[in-house]
PDB file of C-alpha atoms in Angstrom:
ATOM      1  CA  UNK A   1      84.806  28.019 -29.179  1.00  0.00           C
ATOM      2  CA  UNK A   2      84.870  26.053 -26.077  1.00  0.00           C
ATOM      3  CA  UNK A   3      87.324  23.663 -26.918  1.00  0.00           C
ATOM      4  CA  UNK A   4      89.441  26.451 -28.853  1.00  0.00           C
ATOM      5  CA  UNK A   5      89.781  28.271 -25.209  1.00  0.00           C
ATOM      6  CA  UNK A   6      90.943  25.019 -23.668  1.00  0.00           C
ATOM      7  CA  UNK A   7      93.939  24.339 -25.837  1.00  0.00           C
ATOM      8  CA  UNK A   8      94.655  27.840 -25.460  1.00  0.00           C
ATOM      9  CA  UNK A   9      94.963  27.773 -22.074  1.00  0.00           C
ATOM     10  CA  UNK A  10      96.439  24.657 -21.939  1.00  0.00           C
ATOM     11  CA  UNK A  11      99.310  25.946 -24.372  1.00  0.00           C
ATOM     12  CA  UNK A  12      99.748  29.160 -22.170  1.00  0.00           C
ATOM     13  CA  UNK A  13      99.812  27.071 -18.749  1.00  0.00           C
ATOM     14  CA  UNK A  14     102.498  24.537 -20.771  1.00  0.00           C
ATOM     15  CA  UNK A  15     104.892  27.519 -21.529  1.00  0.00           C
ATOM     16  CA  UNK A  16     104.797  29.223 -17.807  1.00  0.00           C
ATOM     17  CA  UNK A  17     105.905  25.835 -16.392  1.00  0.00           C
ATOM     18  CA  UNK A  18     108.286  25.133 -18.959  1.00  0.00           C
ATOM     19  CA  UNK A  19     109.913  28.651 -18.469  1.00  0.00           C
ATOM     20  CA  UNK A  20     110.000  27.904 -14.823  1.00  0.00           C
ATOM     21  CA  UNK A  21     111.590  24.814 -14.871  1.00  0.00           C
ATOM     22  CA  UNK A  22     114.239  25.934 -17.271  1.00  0.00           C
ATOM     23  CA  UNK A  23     114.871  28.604 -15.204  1.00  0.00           C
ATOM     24  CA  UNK A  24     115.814  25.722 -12.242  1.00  0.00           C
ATOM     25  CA  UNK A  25     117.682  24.143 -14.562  1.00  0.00           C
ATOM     26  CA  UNK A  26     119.899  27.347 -15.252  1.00  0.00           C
ATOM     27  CA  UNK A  27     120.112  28.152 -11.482  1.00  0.00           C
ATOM     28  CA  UNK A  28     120.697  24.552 -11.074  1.00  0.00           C
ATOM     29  CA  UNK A  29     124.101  24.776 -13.284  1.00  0.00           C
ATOM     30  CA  UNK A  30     125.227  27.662 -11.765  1.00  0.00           C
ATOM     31  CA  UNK A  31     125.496  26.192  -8.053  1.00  0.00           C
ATOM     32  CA  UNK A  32     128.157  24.171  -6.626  1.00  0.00           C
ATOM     33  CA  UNK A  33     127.385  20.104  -7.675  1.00  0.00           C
ATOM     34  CA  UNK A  34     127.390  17.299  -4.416  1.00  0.00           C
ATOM     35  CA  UNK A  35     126.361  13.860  -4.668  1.00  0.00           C
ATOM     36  CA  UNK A  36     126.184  12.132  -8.470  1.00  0.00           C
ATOM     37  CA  UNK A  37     125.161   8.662  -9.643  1.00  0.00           C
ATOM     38  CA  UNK A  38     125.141   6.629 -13.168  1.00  0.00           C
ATOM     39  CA  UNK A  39     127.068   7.203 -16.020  1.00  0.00           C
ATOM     40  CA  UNK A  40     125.932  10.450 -17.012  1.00  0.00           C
ATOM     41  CA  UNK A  41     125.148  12.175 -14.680  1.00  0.00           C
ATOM     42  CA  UNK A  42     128.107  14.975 -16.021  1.00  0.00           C
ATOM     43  CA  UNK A  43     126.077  15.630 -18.548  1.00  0.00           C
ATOM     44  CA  UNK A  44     123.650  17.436 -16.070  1.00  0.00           C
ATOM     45  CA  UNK A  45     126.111  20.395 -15.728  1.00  0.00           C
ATOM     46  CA  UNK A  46     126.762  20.636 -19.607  1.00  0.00           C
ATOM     47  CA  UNK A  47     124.603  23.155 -21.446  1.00  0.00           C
ATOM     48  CA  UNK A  48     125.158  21.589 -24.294  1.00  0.00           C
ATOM     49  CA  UNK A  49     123.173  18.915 -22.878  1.00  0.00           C
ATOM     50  CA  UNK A  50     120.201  21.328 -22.270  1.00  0.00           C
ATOM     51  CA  UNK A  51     120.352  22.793 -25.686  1.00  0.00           C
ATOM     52  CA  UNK A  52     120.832  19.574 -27.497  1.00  0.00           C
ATOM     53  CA  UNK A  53     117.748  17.833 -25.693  1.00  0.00           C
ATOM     54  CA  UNK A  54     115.608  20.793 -26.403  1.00  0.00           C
ATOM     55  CA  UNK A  55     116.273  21.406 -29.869  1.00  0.00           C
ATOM     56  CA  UNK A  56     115.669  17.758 -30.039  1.00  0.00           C
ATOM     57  CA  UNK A  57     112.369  17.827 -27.775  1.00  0.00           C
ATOM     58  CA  UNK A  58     111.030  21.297 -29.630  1.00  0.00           C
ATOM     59  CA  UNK A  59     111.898  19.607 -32.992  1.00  0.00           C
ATOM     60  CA  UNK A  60     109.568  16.222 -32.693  1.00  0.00           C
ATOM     61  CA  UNK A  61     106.982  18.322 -30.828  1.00  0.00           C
ATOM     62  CA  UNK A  62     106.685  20.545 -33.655  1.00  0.00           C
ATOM     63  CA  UNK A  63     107.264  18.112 -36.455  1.00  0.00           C
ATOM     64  CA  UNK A  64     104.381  15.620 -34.658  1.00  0.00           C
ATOM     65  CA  UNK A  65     101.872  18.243 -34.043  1.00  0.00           C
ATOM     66  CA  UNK A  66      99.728  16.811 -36.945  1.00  0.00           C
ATOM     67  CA  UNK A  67      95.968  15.951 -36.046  1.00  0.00           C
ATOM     68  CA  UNK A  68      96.132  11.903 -35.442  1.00  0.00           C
ATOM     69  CA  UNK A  69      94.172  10.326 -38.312  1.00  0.00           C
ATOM     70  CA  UNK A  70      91.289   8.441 -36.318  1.00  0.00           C
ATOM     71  CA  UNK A  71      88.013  10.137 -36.657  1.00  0.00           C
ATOM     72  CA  UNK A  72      85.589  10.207 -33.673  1.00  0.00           C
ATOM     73  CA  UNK A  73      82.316  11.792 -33.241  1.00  0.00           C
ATOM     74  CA  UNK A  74      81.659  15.099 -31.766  1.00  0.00           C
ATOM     75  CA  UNK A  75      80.012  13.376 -28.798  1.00  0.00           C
ATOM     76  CA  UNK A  76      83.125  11.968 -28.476  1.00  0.00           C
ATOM     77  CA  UNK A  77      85.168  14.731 -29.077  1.00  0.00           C
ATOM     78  CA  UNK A  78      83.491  16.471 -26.419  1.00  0.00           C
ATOM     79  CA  UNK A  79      84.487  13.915 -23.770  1.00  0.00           C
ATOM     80  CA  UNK A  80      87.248  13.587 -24.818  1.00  0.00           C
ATOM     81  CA  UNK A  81      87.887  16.889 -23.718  1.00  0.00           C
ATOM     82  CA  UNK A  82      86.445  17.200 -20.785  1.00  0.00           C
ATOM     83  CA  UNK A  83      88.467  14.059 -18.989  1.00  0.00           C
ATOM     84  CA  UNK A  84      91.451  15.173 -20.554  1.00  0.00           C
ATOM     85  CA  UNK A  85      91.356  18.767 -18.916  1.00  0.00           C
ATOM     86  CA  UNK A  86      90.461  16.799 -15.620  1.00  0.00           C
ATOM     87  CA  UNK A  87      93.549  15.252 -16.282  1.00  0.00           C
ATOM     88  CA  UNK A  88      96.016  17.580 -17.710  1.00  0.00           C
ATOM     89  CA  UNK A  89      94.997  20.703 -15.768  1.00  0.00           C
ATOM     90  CA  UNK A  90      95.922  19.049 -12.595  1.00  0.00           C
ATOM     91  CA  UNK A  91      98.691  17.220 -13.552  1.00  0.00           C
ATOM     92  CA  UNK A  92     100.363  20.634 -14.652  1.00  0.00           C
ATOM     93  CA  UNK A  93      99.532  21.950 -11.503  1.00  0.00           C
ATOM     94  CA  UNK A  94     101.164  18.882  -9.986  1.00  0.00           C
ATOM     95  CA  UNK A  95     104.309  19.689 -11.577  1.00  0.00           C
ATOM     96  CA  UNK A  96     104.383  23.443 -10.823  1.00  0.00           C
ATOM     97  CA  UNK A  97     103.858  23.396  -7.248  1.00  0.00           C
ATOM     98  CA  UNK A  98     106.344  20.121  -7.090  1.00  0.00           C
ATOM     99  CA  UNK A  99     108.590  22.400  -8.809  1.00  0.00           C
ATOM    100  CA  UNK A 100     107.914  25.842  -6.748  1.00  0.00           C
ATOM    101  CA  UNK A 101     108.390  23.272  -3.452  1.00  0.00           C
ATOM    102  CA  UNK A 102     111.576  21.827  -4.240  1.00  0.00           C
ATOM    103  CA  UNK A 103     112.784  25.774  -4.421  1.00  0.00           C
ATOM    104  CA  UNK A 104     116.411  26.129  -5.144  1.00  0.00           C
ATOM    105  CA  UNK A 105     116.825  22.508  -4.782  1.00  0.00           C
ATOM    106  CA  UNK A 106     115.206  21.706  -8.451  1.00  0.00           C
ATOM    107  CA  UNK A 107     117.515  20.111 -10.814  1.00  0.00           C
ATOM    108  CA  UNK A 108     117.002  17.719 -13.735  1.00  0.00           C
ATOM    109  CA  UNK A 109     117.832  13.958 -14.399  1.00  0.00           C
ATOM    110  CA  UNK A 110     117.993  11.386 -16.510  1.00  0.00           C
ATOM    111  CA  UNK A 111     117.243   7.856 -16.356  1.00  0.00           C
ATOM    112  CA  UNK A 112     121.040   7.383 -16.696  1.00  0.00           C
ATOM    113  CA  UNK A 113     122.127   9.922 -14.120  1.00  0.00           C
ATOM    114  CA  UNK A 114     121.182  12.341 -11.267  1.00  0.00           C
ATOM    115  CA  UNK A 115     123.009  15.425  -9.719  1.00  0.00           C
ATOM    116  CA  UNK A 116     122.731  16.638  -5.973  1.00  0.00           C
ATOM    117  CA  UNK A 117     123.861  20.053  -5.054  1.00  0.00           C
ATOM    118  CA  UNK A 118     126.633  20.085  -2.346  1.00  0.00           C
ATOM    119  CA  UNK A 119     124.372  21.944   0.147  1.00  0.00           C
ATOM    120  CA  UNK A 120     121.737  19.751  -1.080  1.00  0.00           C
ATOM    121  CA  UNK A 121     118.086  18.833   1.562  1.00  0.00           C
ATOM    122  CA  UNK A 122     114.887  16.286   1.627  1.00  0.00           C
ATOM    123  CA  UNK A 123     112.304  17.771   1.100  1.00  0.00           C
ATOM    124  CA  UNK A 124     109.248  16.596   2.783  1.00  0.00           C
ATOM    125  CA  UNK A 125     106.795  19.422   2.498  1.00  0.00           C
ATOM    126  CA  UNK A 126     103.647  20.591   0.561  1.00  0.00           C
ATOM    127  CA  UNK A 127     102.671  17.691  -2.272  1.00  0.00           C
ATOM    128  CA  UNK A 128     105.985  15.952  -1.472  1.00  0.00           C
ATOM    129  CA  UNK A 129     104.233  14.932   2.285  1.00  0.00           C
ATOM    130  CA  UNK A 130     101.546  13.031   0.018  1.00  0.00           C
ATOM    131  CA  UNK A 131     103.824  11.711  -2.525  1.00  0.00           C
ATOM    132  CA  UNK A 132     107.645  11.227  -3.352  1.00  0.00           C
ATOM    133  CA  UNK A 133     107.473  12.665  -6.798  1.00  0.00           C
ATOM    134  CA  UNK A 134     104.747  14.443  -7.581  1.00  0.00           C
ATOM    135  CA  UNK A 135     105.889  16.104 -10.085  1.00  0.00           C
ATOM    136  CA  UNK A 136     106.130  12.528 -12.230  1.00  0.00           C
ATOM    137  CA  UNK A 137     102.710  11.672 -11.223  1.00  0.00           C
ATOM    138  CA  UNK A 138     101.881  14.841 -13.036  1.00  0.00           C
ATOM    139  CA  UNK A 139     103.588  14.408 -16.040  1.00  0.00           C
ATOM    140  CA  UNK A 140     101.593  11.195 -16.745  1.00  0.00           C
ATOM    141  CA  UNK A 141      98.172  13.155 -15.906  1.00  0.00           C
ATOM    142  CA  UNK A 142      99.374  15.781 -18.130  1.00  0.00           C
ATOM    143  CA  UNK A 143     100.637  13.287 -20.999  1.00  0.00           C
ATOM    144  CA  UNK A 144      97.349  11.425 -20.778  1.00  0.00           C
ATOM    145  CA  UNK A 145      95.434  14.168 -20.671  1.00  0.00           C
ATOM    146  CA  UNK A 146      97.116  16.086 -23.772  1.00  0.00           C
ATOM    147  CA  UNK A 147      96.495  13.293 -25.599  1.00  0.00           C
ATOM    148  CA  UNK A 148      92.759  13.638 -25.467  1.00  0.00           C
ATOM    149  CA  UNK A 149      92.898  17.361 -25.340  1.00  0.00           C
ATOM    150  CA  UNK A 150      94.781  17.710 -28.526  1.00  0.00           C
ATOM    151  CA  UNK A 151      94.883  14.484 -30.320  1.00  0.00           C
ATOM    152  CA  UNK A 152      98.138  14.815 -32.228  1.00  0.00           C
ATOM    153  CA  UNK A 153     101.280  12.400 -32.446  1.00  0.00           C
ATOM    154  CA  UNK A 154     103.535  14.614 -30.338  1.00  0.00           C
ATOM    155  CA  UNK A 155     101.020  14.231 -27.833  1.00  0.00           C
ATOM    156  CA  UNK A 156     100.681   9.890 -28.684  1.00  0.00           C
ATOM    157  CA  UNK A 157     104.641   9.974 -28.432  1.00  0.00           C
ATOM    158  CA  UNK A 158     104.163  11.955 -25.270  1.00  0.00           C
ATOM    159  CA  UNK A 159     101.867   9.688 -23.624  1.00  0.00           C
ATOM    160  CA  UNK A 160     103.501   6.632 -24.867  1.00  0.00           C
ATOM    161  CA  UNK A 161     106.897   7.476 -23.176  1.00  0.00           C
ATOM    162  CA  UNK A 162     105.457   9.507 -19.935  1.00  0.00           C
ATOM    163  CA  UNK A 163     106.177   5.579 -18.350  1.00  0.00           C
ATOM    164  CA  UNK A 164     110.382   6.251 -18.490  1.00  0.00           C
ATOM    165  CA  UNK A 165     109.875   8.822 -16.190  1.00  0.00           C
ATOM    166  CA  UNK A 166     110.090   6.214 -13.543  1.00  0.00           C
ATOM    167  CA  UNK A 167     113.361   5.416 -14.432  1.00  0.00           C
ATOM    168  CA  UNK A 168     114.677   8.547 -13.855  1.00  0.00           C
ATOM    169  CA  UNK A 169     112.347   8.088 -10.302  1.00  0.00           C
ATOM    170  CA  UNK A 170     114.783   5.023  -9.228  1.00  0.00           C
ATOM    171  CA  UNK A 171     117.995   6.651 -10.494  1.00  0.00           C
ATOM    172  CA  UNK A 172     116.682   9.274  -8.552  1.00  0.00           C
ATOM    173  CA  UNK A 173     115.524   7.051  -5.374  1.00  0.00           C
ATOM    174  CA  UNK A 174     118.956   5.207  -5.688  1.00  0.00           C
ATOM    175  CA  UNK A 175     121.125   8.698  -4.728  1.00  0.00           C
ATOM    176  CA  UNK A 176     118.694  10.162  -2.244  1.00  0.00           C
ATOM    177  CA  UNK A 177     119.122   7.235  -0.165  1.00  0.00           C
ATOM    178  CA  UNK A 178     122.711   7.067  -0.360  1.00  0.00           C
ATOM    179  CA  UNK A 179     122.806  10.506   0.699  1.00  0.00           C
ATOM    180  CA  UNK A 180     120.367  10.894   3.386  1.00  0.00           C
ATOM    181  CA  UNK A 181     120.518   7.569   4.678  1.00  0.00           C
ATOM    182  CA  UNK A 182     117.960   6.792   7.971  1.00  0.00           C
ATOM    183  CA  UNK A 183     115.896   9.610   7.027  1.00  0.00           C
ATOM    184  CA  UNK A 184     114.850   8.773   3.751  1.00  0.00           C
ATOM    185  CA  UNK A 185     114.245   5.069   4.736  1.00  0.00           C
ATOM    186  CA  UNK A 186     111.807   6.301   7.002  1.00  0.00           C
ATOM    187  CA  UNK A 187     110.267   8.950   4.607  1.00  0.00           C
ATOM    188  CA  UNK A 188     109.995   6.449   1.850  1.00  0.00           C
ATOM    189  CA  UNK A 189     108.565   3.701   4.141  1.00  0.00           C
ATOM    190  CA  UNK A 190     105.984   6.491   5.159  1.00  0.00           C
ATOM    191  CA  UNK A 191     104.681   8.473   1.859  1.00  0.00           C
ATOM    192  CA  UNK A 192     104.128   6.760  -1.569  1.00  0.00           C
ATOM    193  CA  UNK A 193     106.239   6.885  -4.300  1.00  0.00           C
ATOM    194  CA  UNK A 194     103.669   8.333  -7.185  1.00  0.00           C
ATOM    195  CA  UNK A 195      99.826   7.907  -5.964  1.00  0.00           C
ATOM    196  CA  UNK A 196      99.357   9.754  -2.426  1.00  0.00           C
ATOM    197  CA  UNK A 197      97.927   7.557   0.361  1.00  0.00           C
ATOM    198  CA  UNK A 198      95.427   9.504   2.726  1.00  0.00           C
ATOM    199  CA  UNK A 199      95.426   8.941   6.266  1.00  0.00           C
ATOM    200  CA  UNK A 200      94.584  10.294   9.289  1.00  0.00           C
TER     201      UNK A 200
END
């Protein structure tokens, strides 16, 4: 019953992000683009690109979401669970409130491209004071963690590609410094890039 709540409300936390960062993404392709690097970063404005990579994403998650075939015992089971809510809980909370900070100023990349808005800003506040992308950092605490919540091969292929995400962290790295210059040299020099350094 226990672990039948969990995945619940795991699933229902999953869904309220994912509606709220597609509903950046729309806003995003509505405003006016700036600043764009690597080859495709056009693609960003397309939605054909959203629709394509979400039938695409929807279609392995669904098609994966078949029990993995290792059997453990319930003692393990039931750790199992508990580290991976420690994990995925706060890692989607990570990526909500990285999301909810970044405000109007939330857009998508690629490890091929990213896309600046023309009135686009660094922001520095809330997580992003602790670390520069916090919302990566949570997508590998949620992809780790899903996989011991739910123990399926979406959440294996999941977990096993969370690691491109830095890619799209450099592409990303690579245009924020070209447009903000001195200041994000010093704000990169000063927070972390994915595990937050605490100091007084």
């Amino acid at each position: 019953m226990i672990e039948t709540i969990v995945k619940w409300l795991g699933g229902l936390l999953a869904y309220v992000t994912l509606g709220i960062l597609l509903y950046g993404v729309w806003r995003g392709t509505q405003r006016e683009p700036g600043r764009a690097t690597g080859r495709a970063a056009g693609w960003l404005l397309s939605p054909w690109f959203y629709f394509l990579s979400a039938a695409l994403f929807f279609g392995i998650s669904c098609l994966g979401w078949i029990p993995l075939p290792w059997q453990v015992s319930p003692q393990v089971r039931t750790w199992m669970l508990v580290v991976g809510s420690l994990l995925y809980f706060p890692g989607m909370i990570f990526v909500l409130a990285g999301r909810l900070t970044l405000g109007k100023y939330y857009f998508v990349s690629t490890g091929l491209g990213a896309q600046l808005f023309a009135d686009h800003k660094l922001i520095t506040s809330g997580l992003y004071a602790l670390m520069r992308h916090p919302m990566y950092t949570g997508v590998f605490l949620v992809a780790a963690g899903s996989l011991l919540m739910y123990f399926t091969w979406t959440t294996l292929f999941l977990a096993c590609f969370a690691p491109l995400t830095m890619l799209r962290a450099f592409r990303e790295e690579k245009i924020l410094a070209a447009e903000f210059g001195e200041q994000w040299q010093e704000y990169s020099q000063r927070v972390p890039m994915f595990v937050p350094r605490f100091k007084r």
